[in-house]
Tab-separated table of C-alpha atoms in Angstrom:
chain	number	residue	atom	x	y	z
A	259	MET	CA	2.198	-45.383	-2.254
A	260	HIS	CA	2.774	-48.956	-3.373
A	261	PRO	CA	1.403	-49.925	-6.783
A	262	LEU	CA	-0.900	-52.818	-7.273
A	263	ARG	CA	0.950	-55.719	-9.232
A	264	VAL	CA	-1.063	-57.854	-11.702
A	265	SER	CA	0.531	-61.037	-12.770
A	266	VAL	CA	-0.412	-64.221	-14.976
A	267	ARG	CA	0.278	-67.639	-14.179
A	268	ALA	CA	-0.141	-70.579	-16.761
A	269	VAL	CA	-1.913	-73.769	-15.484
A	270	CYS	CA	-0.524	-76.466	-17.699
A	271	TYR	CA	-1.648	-80.161	-17.435
A	272	ARG	CA	-0.320	-83.353	-19.040
A	273	ASP	CA	-2.085	-86.415	-18.378
A	274	ASN	CA	-2.194	-86.521	-14.453
A	275	THR	CA	0.423	-83.944	-13.877
A	276	ILE	CA	1.007	-80.317	-13.706
A	277	LEU	CA	3.770	-78.038	-14.666
A	278	LEU	CA	5.376	-76.303	-11.712
A	279	ALA	CA	8.332	-73.855	-11.446
A	280	GLU	CA	10.721	-75.578	-8.850
A	281	HIS	CA	12.458	-73.304	-6.372
A	282	ARG	CA	15.095	-73.723	-3.501
A	283	ASP	CA	15.806	-71.325	-0.697
A	284	ASP	CA	16.265	-71.767	3.217
A	285	ARG	CA	12.866	-73.544	3.343
A	286	GLY	CA	14.075	-76.232	0.907
A	287	LEU	CA	12.086	-77.011	-2.269
A	288	TRP	CA	9.028	-75.115	-2.991
A	289	TYR	CA	6.875	-74.978	-5.901
A	290	ILE	CA	4.578	-72.620	-7.852
A	291	ILE	CA	2.556	-72.174	-11.279
A	292	PRO	CA	4.913	-70.481	-13.713
A	293	GLY	CA	4.233	-66.987	-14.351
A	294	GLY	CA	4.748	-63.398	-13.402
A	295	GLY	CA	4.151	-59.728	-13.676
A	296	ILE	CA	2.366	-57.948	-16.601
A	297	GLN	CA	4.412	-55.142	-17.735
A	298	HIS	CA	3.174	-51.602	-18.560
A	299	ASN	CA	1.458	-51.650	-21.941
A	300	GLU	CA	1.617	-55.388	-22.248
A	301	THR	CA	-1.520	-57.464	-23.027
A	302	LEU	CA	-2.401	-60.210	-20.939
A	303	ASP	CA	-1.761	-62.909	-23.985
A	304	LEU	CA	1.718	-61.334	-24.621
A	305	ALA	CA	2.580	-61.531	-20.900
A	306	PHE	CA	1.432	-65.185	-20.542
A	307	LYS	CA	3.587	-66.164	-23.599
A	308	ARG	CA	6.370	-64.113	-22.390
A	309	GLU	CA	6.605	-65.590	-18.765
A	310	LEU	CA	5.942	-69.066	-19.907
A	311	LEU	CA	8.911	-68.765	-22.178
A	312	GLU	CA	11.194	-67.187	-19.693
A	313	GLU	CA	10.331	-69.517	-16.738
A	314	THR	CA	9.963	-72.746	-18.546
A	315	GLY	CA	11.401	-72.384	-22.086
A	316	GLY	CA	8.129	-73.419	-23.353
A	317	GLU	CA	5.111	-72.209	-25.251
A	318	ALA	CA	1.446	-72.813	-24.978
A	319	ASP	CA	-1.986	-71.814	-26.188
A	320	MET	CA	-3.776	-69.527	-23.623
A	321	GLY	CA	-7.208	-70.560	-22.631
A	322	ASP	CA	-9.780	-68.974	-20.031
A	323	ILE	CA	-9.102	-67.695	-16.477
A	324	LEU	CA	-9.455	-70.355	-14.266
A	325	PHE	CA	-9.523	-68.223	-10.920
A	326	VAL	CA	-8.119	-65.087	-9.605
A	327	ARG	CA	-6.030	-65.070	-6.538
A	328	GLU	CA	-5.097	-62.002	-4.302
A	329	VAL	CA	-2.060	-61.504	-2.235
A	330	ILE	CA	-1.513	-58.835	0.397
A	331	ALA	CA	1.766	-59.373	2.075
A	332	ASP	CA	1.192	-57.065	5.028
A	333	GLU	CA	-1.700	-59.164	6.065
A	334	LEU	CA	0.206	-62.226	6.394
A	335	GLU	CA	1.826	-63.430	9.759
A	336	THR	CA	4.929	-64.650	7.774
A	337	THR	CA	5.969	-64.387	4.397
A	338	TYR	CA	8.912	-64.420	2.014
A	339	LEU	CA	7.217	-62.064	-0.226
A	340	PRO	CA	8.316	-58.377	-0.698
A	341	LYS	CA	6.971	-56.078	2.047
A	342	HIS	CA	4.004	-54.045	0.936
A	343	LEU	CA	3.331	-56.470	-2.110
A	344	HIS	CA	-0.206	-56.178	-3.186
A	345	GLN	CA	-0.754	-58.614	-6.209
A	346	ILE	CA	-3.622	-59.974	-8.274
A	347	GLU	CA	-2.740	-63.152	-9.899
A	348	LEU	CA	-4.565	-64.359	-12.942
A	349	PHE	CA	-4.458	-68.295	-13.118
A	350	VAL	CA	-4.998	-69.090	-16.889
A	351	GLU	CA	-5.525	-72.400	-18.587
A	352	ALA	CA	-2.507	-73.488	-20.787
A	353	THR	CA	-3.016	-75.847	-23.628
A	354	ASN	CA	-0.654	-77.684	-26.075
A	355	PHE	CA	2.428	-77.053	-24.049
A	356	ARG	CA	5.630	-77.332	-26.311
A	357	GLN	CA	9.159	-77.193	-25.040
A	358	ILE	CA	11.271	-75.128	-27.363
A	359	THR	CA	14.313	-74.027	-25.466
A	360	GLU	CA	15.830	-73.745	-21.937
A	361	ALA	CA	14.298	-71.192	-19.453
A	362	SER	CA	15.857	-67.973	-20.574
A	363	GLU	CA	14.917	-65.801	-17.443
A	364	PRO	CA	14.150	-67.970	-14.340
A	365	ASP	CA	12.851	-66.215	-11.190
A	366	LYS	CA	15.277	-65.759	-8.190
A	367	ASP	CA	15.706	-69.041	-6.465
A	368	GLN	CA	14.081	-71.138	-9.467
A	369	ILE	CA	16.127	-74.070	-10.168
A	370	GLY	CA	13.985	-75.613	-12.934
A	371	MET	CA	10.522	-76.887	-13.875
A	372	VAL	CA	8.927	-80.240	-13.128
A	373	TRP	CA	5.761	-82.089	-14.412
A	374	MET	CA	4.505	-83.059	-10.880
A	375	PRO	CA	1.965	-85.836	-10.391
A	376	LEU	CA	-1.365	-84.348	-9.258
A	377	ASP	CA	-1.401	-86.735	-6.388
A	378	LYS	CA	1.887	-85.232	-4.923
A	379	LEU	CA	0.587	-81.581	-4.661
A	380	PRO	CA	-0.764	-81.903	-0.976
A	381	ASP	CA	2.905	-83.175	0.067
A	382	LEU	CA	4.696	-80.298	-1.370
A	383	LEU	CA	5.410	-76.722	-0.146
A	384	PHE	CA	3.288	-75.261	-2.672
A	385	PHE	CA	1.624	-71.842	-3.264
A	386	PRO	CA	-1.243	-71.174	-3.386
A	387	LYS	CA	-1.716	-74.098	-0.996
A	388	ALA	CA	-5.323	-73.429	-0.630
A	389	MET	CA	-5.941	-74.228	-4.252
A	390	VAL	CA	-4.461	-77.828	-4.201
A	391	GLY	CA	-7.724	-79.670	-4.251
A	392	ALA	CA	-9.231	-77.481	-7.071
A	393	LEU	CA	-6.070	-78.052	-9.234
A	394	GLN	CA	-6.110	-81.827	-8.540
A	395	THR	CA	-9.584	-82.165	-9.648
A	396	LYS	CA	-9.538	-79.372	-12.334
A	397	SER	CA	-12.659	-78.164	-10.736
A	398	PHE	CA	-12.950	-74.211	-10.078
A	399	ASP	CA	-16.147	-73.428	-8.476
A	400	LYS	CA	-15.546	-69.592	-8.537
A	401	ILE	CA	-13.258	-67.277	-10.406
A	402	TYR	CA	-12.255	-64.849	-7.588
A	403	GLN	CA	-10.639	-66.994	-4.708
A	404	GLY	CA	-9.850	-63.854	-2.503
A	405	HIS	CA	-6.833	-63.416	-0.504
A	406	ILE	CA	-5.393	-66.954	-0.171
A	407	MET	CA	-1.938	-68.595	0.367
């Protein structure tokens, strides 16, 4: 049996930019909203703060859940995700971002973070691609977005 993984991602805007974790692998540069898995007996707000600090070296105030994405790796034609991964991702509003240090525990292939102009999102290898329009307009019409890439 493969456990369901739950993660939290910090959606942080500044002016007309969004904070992204920048990665590089054989596909070239690609981007995601910073965040990661919630550990056993860890609250959502503590995981939010820990993941943001680990991946960006920053702190922010946790706001509301903007949307939920589900990922089932075995249902995708091609993926760089671990086999049998089933993950629920909670995308949470992050406000008052403050840079306090360097990223302490970046993800595998993560090379940094970047404040990306919102109008550049469609041109990037970005996940989840299906949410680019909503992230650009900051308009989330429903919380559960389903199994999207």
